[in-house]
Coordinates of C-alpha atoms and ligand atoms in Angstrom, one line a residue:
M1 CA 0.0 0.0 -0.4
K2 CA 1.6 3.3 -1.1
D3 CA 1.0 5.7 1.6
I4 CA 2.9 8.3 4.3
S5 CA 3.4 5.6 7.1
G6 CA 7.3 5.8 5.4
L7 CA 7.8 9.3 5.4
F8 CA 6.4 10.5 8.6
G9 CA 7.2 7.1 11.1
L10 CA 3.6 5.4 11.1
Q11 CA 2.3 2.3 11.6
Y12 CA -0.8 3.7 9.8
P13 CA -1.5 6.6 7.2
I14 CA -4.1 8.4 9.6
V15 CA -3.3 11.4 10.7
Q16 CA -5.9 13.2 13.4
G17 CA -6.7 16.7 12.4
G18 CA -5.7 19.8 15.1
M19 CA -9.1 20.7 16.2
I20 CA -9.2 23.6 18.8
W21 CA -10.6 22.9 21.9
C22 CA -10.7 19.0 21.7
S23 CA -6.8 18.4 20.5
G24 CA -4.8 18.7 23.3
W25 CA -1.9 16.0 24.4
E26 CA -3.8 13.4 25.6
L27 CA -5.8 12.7 22.2
A28 CA -2.2 13.6 20.0
A29 CA -0.5 11.3 22.2
A30 CA -2.8 8.1 22.5
V31 CA -3.3 8.5 18.3
S32 CA 0.2 8.6 17.8
N33 CA 0.9 5.4 20.0
A34 CA -1.9 3.5 18.0
G35 CA 0.0 4.4 15.3
G36 CA -1.3 7.3 13.4
L37 CA 0.3 10.7 13.7
G38 CA -1.4 12.6 16.8
T39 CA -1.7 16.6 16.4
I40 CA -1.9 19.0 19.4
G41 CA -4.2 21.7 17.7
S42 CA -1.8 25.0 19.1
G43 CA -4.6 27.9 17.7
S44 CA -6.6 27.3 21.4
M45 CA -3.8 27.6 23.6
Y46 CA -1.4 30.7 24.7
P47 CA 2.8 30.1 24.0
D48 CA 3.1 28.0 27.7
V49 CA -0.1 26.3 27.6
L50 CA 1.5 25.0 24.3
R51 CA 4.9 24.4 25.6
D52 CA 3.2 22.2 28.5
Q53 CA 1.3 20.1 26.1
I54 CA 3.9 19.4 23.9
R55 CA 6.5 18.1 27.2
K56 CA 3.4 16.2 28.1
C57 CA 2.6 14.7 25.1
K58 CA 6.6 13.8 24.2
A59 CA 6.4 12.3 28.0
A60 CA 3.0 10.0 26.9
T61 CA 4.3 8.4 23.6
D62 CA 8.1 7.9 21.7
R63 CA 6.5 8.1 18.4
P64 CA 6.3 11.0 15.6
F65 CA 3.4 13.4 16.6
A66 CA 2.6 17.2 15.1
V67 CA 1.5 20.4 16.3
N68 CA -1.5 21.7 14.1
L69 CA -0.4 25.6 13.3
P70 CA -2.6 28.2 12.4
L71 CA -1.0 30.9 10.6
I72 CA -3.9 33.4 11.3
Y73 CA -2.4 32.7 15.3
P74 CA -2.2 36.1 16.9
Q75 CA 1.2 35.1 18.7
V76 CA 2.8 32.8 15.6
A77 CA 6.2 33.6 16.2
D78 CA 5.9 32.8 19.4
H79 CA 4.3 29.3 18.8
I80 CA 6.9 28.8 16.2
Q81 CA 10.0 29.1 18.3
I82 CA 8.5 26.8 21.0
I83 CA 8.1 24.0 18.2
L84 CA 11.9 24.2 17.4
E85 CA 13.1 24.5 21.0
E86 CA 11.0 21.1 21.6
K87 CA 11.9 19.7 18.8
V88 CA 8.6 19.0 17.5
P89 CA 8.8 15.8 14.7
V90 CA 5.8 17.5 12.5
V91 CA 4.3 20.7 12.0
I92 CA 0.8 21.0 9.7
T93 CA 0.5 24.7 9.1
S94 CA -2.9 26.0 8.0
A95 CA -5.0 29.6 7.6
G96 CA -1.7 31.1 6.1
N97 CA 1.1 30.8 3.9
P98 CA 3.6 27.9 4.4
K99 CA 6.2 29.9 2.5
L100 CA 7.1 32.3 5.5
Y101 CA 8.4 28.9 7.2
A102 CA 9.2 26.3 5.8
E103 CA 13.1 27.0 5.7
T104 CA 12.6 27.5 9.5
F105 CA 11.1 24.3 9.9
K106 CA 13.1 22.0 7.6
S107 CA 16.7 22.9 8.1
A108 CA 15.8 22.6 11.9
G109 CA 14.9 18.7 10.9
C110 CA 11.0 19.7 10.9
K111 CA 8.8 18.0 8.7
L112 CA 5.7 20.5 7.1
I113 CA 2.3 19.8 6.3
H114 CA 0.4 22.0 4.9
V115 CA -3.9 22.2 4.6
V116 CA -5.3 23.4 1.3
S117 CA -8.5 23.9 0.2
S118 CA -7.8 23.6 -3.6
S119 CA -5.0 22.7 -6.1
K120 CA -3.7 26.1 -6.3
F121 CA -2.6 26.3 -2.7
A122 CA -1.3 22.8 -3.1
I123 CA 0.7 23.6 -6.0
K124 CA 2.2 26.8 -4.0
A125 CA 2.6 24.4 -1.0
Q126 CA 4.8 22.2 -2.6
E127 CA 6.8 25.1 -4.1
A128 CA 7.2 26.5 -0.9
G129 CA 9.1 22.8 0.3
C130 CA 6.6 21.4 2.4
D131 CA 6.4 17.7 2.6
A132 CA 2.9 16.6 2.1
V133 CA -0.5 18.4 1.9
V134 CA -3.9 17.8 3.6
A135 CA -6.8 18.6 1.1
E136 CA -9.4 19.1 3.1
G137 CA -13.2 19.3 1.2
F138 CA -16.3 21.5 1.8
E139 CA -17.6 18.5 4.5
A140 CA -14.8 19.1 7.3
G141 CA -15.5 20.7 10.1
G142 CA -14.4 24.1 11.6
H143 CA -12.5 26.7 9.0
N144 CA -12.9 25.6 5.2
G145 CA -12.3 26.4 1.8
R146 CA -14.4 29.6 0.3
E147 CA -15.0 27.7 -3.3
E148 CA -17.1 25.4 -1.4
T149 CA -14.9 21.9 -3.6
T150 CA -16.1 18.8 -2.0
T151 CA -13.6 15.9 -1.1
L152 CA -14.7 13.8 -4.1
C153 CA -14.1 16.5 -6.9
L154 CA -10.6 18.3 -5.1
I155 CA -8.4 15.0 -3.8
P156 CA -8.2 13.9 -7.8
Q157 CA -7.3 17.4 -8.9
V158 CA -4.9 17.7 -6.0
V159 CA -3.2 14.5 -6.4
D160 CA -3.2 15.5 -10.2
A161 CA -1.3 19.2 -9.7
V162 CA 1.7 18.2 -7.4
T163 CA 4.0 15.3 -7.1
I164 CA 4.2 15.3 -2.8
P165 CA 1.9 13.5 -1.0
V166 CA -1.6 14.1 -0.4
I167 CA -4.0 13.4 2.8
A168 CA -7.6 13.8 2.1
A169 CA -9.8 15.3 4.8
G170 CA -13.2 16.2 5.2
G171 CA -15.7 13.1 5.6
I172 CA -13.7 10.5 6.5
A173 CA -14.0 8.6 9.4
D174 CA -13.7 4.9 9.2
G175 CA -12.3 2.4 6.8
R176 CA -15.1 2.9 3.8
S177 CA -14.4 6.6 3.2
M178 CA -10.4 6.1 3.9
L179 CA -10.6 4.2 0.9
A180 CA -12.4 6.1 -1.2
A181 CA -9.8 8.8 -0.6
F182 CA -7.1 6.5 -1.2
A183 CA -9.4 5.1 -4.8
L184 CA -8.9 9.3 -5.7
G185 CA -5.1 8.9 -5.1
A186 CA -4.7 10.0 -1.9
Q187 CA -1.6 8.4 0.6
G188 CA -3.2 9.2 3.9
V189 CA -6.3 10.6 5.8
Q190 CA -7.2 13.0 7.8
M191 CA -9.9 12.5 10.8
G192 CA -10.7 15.3 12.8
S193 CA -14.5 14.9 13.9
R194 CA -14.1 11.3 14.6
F195 CA -11.7 12.2 17.2
V196 CA -13.4 14.6 18.5
A197 CA -15.8 12.4 19.5
C198 CA -12.9 10.2 21.1
I199 CA -12.8 9.1 25.0
E200 CA -9.2 10.6 24.7
S201 CA -10.7 14.0 23.3
S202 CA -10.9 17.1 25.2
A203 CA -14.2 18.3 24.3
H204 CA -16.6 18.8 26.4
E205 CA -18.8 15.7 27.3
A206 CA -22.0 17.4 26.2
F207 CA -20.1 18.5 22.9
K208 CA -19.2 15.1 22.4
Q209 CA -22.6 13.7 22.8
A210 CA -24.3 16.4 20.2
V211 CA -21.7 15.3 17.6
I212 CA -22.9 11.7 17.9
A213 CA -26.6 12.6 18.2
A214 CA -26.1 15.0 14.7
K215 CA -27.6 14.1 12.0
E216 CA -28.0 14.4 8.1
G217 CA -28.1 18.1 7.1
D218 CA -26.9 18.7 10.9
T219 CA -24.3 20.8 10.2
H220 CA -24.0 24.1 7.9
L221 CA -20.7 26.0 6.4
T222 CA -21.6 29.7 7.2
L223 CA -19.3 33.3 8.2
K224 CA -17.8 33.1 4.6
E225 CA -17.3 36.7 4.8
I226 CA -15.2 36.3 8.2
T227 CA -13.2 33.3 8.0
P228 CA -15.8 30.3 6.6
V229 CA -16.6 27.9 9.0
R230 CA -18.7 24.5 9.2
L231 CA -20.8 24.7 12.7
L232 CA -23.7 22.0 14.0
N233 CA -26.9 23.2 14.5
N234 CA -27.7 25.1 17.8
P235 CA -29.4 28.4 19.0
F236 CA -26.1 30.1 17.8
A237 CA -26.0 29.0 14.6
D238 CA -29.5 29.8 14.3
Q239 CA -28.7 33.5 15.9
V240 CA -26.7 33.6 12.9
R241 CA -28.8 32.3 9.8
L242 CA -31.2 35.1 11.2
A243 CA -28.3 37.9 10.8
Y244 CA -27.9 36.6 7.7
H245 CA -32.1 37.1 6.7
N246 CA -31.8 40.2 8.0
G247 CA -29.0 41.4 6.0
A248 CA -26.4 41.4 8.4
T249 CA -23.3 43.8 7.9
N250 CA -19.8 41.9 8.0
D251 CA -19.2 44.3 11.1
E252 CA -22.9 43.0 12.6
L253 CA -21.1 39.0 11.8
K254 CA -17.9 39.8 13.6
A255 CA -20.2 41.4 16.7
L256 CA -22.3 38.6 17.2
L257 CA -19.3 35.8 17.3
G258 CA -17.7 38.2 19.4
R259 CA -14.7 36.5 21.3
G260 CA -14.1 33.0 22.5
R261 CA -17.5 31.1 21.5
A262 CA -15.5 28.2 20.1
K263 CA -13.9 27.8 23.4
K264 CA -17.4 28.3 25.1
G265 CA -19.2 25.5 22.9
M266 CA -16.7 22.7 22.3
F267 CA -14.7 23.2 25.5
E268 CA -17.1 24.8 28.5
G269 CA -20.1 22.7 27.0
D270 CA -22.3 25.8 26.1
M271 CA -24.3 24.1 23.8
I272 CA -26.8 27.0 23.3
D273 CA -24.6 30.3 23.3
G274 CA -20.9 28.3 21.9
E275 CA -19.6 27.8 18.2
L276 CA -19.6 24.0 18.0
E277 CA -17.3 23.1 14.8
I278 CA -18.0 19.7 13.8
G279 CA -17.9 18.2 10.1
Q280 CA -20.8 16.7 7.9
V281 CA -19.9 13.0 8.9
S282 CA -20.6 13.3 12.4
A283 CA -23.6 12.1 11.0
R284 CA -22.2 8.8 10.8
L285 CA -20.5 8.9 14.6
D286 CA -23.1 7.1 16.9
N287 CA -20.4 6.2 19.6
I288 CA -17.5 7.7 21.7
Y289 CA -14.4 5.2 21.5
S290 CA -10.7 5.5 22.4
A291 CA -8.3 6.7 20.1
K292 CA -7.2 3.0 19.4
Q293 CA -10.5 1.5 18.8
I294 CA -10.7 4.4 16.1
I295 CA -7.2 3.8 14.6
D296 CA -8.0 -0.1 14.7
Q297 CA -11.5 -0.2 13.7
T298 CA -10.6 2.1 10.8
M299 CA -7.5 -0.3 9.4
V300 CA -10.2 -3.3 9.8
E301 CA -12.9 -1.9 8.1
F302 CA -10.5 -0.4 5.1
K303 CA -9.4 -4.2 4.2
T304 CA -12.5 -5.7 4.6
A305 CA -13.8 -3.0 1.9
F306 CA -10.8 -3.2 -0.1
Q307 CA -11.4 -7.0 0.0
K308 CA -15.2 -7.0 -1.2
M309 CA -14.2 -4.4 -3.9
S310 CA -11.2 -6.7 -5.2
L311 CA -14.2 -9.7 -5.6
Ligands
NDP1 P1 -11.4 34.0 19.3 O1 -10.9 35.1 19.0 O2 -12.8 33.9 19.4 O3 -11.0 33.8 20.6 C1 -9.5 33.5 20.7 C2 -9.2 32.2 21.5 O4 -8.5 31.6 22.0 C3 -10.1 32.3 23.1 O5 -10.6 31.3 23.6 C4 -8.6 32.5 23.7 O6 -8.6 31.5 24.9 C5 -7.8 31.5 22.9 N1 -6.4 31.8 22.9 C6 -5.5 31.2 22.5 N2 -3.9 32.0 22.9 C7 -4.4 33.2 22.5 C8 -3.7 34.6 22.1 N3 -2.6 34.4 22.2 N4 -4.6 35.5 21.8 C9 -5.8 35.5 21.9 N5 -6.3 34.0 21.8 C10 -5.7 33.0 22.2 O7 -10.9 33.2 18.3 P2 -11.2 31.4 18.1 O8 -12.2 30.7 19.3 O9 -12.4 31.0 16.7 O10 -9.8 30.6 17.6 C11 -8.7 30.6 17.8 C12 -7.6 30.3 17.1 O11 -8.0 29.1 16.4 C13 -7.3 31.1 16.0 O12 -5.8 31.4 15.7 C14 -7.9 30.2 14.8 O13 -7.4 30.5 13.5 C15 -8.2 28.8 15.0 N6 -8.8 28.2 14.7 C16 -8.2 26.9 13.8 C17 -9.6 26.2 13.2 C18 -9.2 25.2 12.3 O14 -9.8 24.4 11.4 N7 -8.2 24.8 12.5 C19 -10.9 26.5 13.4 C20 -11.2 27.3 14.4 C21 -10.2 28.4 14.8 P3 -9.2 32.5 26.3 O15 -10.7 32.4 26.5 O16 -8.6 31.6 27.7 O17 -8.5 33.7 26.9

């Protein structure tokens, strides 16, 4: 099986998405110990918190792990310094231009993956020197591309556009969807929502329960004028819809969003006023498992689905 395992020293070509407020060291270490690439989501962490999380992760696993670094983070320079000092093996950048930092990471021996939502940005990431790209389709939770390109359309285009490995994301939560991504040419998958509803995730229990209760059509991509984000339906999402209906300006939308809504919803468990970021695939999740169970089940399903298709 051609995949990213060799490149990043993994047992399985499964990357855990770096979801703010949900992916601390416990989840990252559990995924890495189970053979995937665990990721600490640094977007919700102040620099001293990030350093502490990295150290705890290093103490809990001797396998490779990653830090997700949203490049729009206000103290990105501090985070980069910590990542280098702590010798983090893999960095996954998102929401910005990796070219500005690629040389810094690569000269420190740190592997670099960038998250893209189009072939155009995949090519730019390759030119910048990234080792791989995560190509994330419209189905994905959290921050998302404006073009609404679905995973089914995005992955083959990105695979044809670049020579570096492509890790598919958006709508992938099990072995069947992983196999579909491989059929499209991906060499690995990234799963986010599946690992939100995971025992080791730092998401609030109420959010985990809401994720496994979600049904088809319960998420929507919104706030494109500010930063596109896929949210689970709740009273806050209704308020956003109403604001659009009433012709809200960008400033009014920003004021409605305010500050710290994601923390309120996903970390503190406020299911009314909080922002609940999750992917469409939440409709397919109905249980909270450990990271090891998720990875083991995914690989069994992947092989079973492959055998069925080969008959
Ligand atoms: P807000 O501006 O609404 O709130 C900032 C939140 O981030 C607060 O809850 C704050 O915690 C925390 N925080 C951590 N470090 C800092 C810092 N240095 N300065 C200010 N706040 C900090 O932003 P969001 O919660 O919507 O997003 C936070 C970050 O996560 C952004 O960098 C964003 O790009 C990223 N993000 C990434 C997503 C993805 O899909 N990759 C999805 C959504 C967000 P406290 O309340 O304790 O002060």
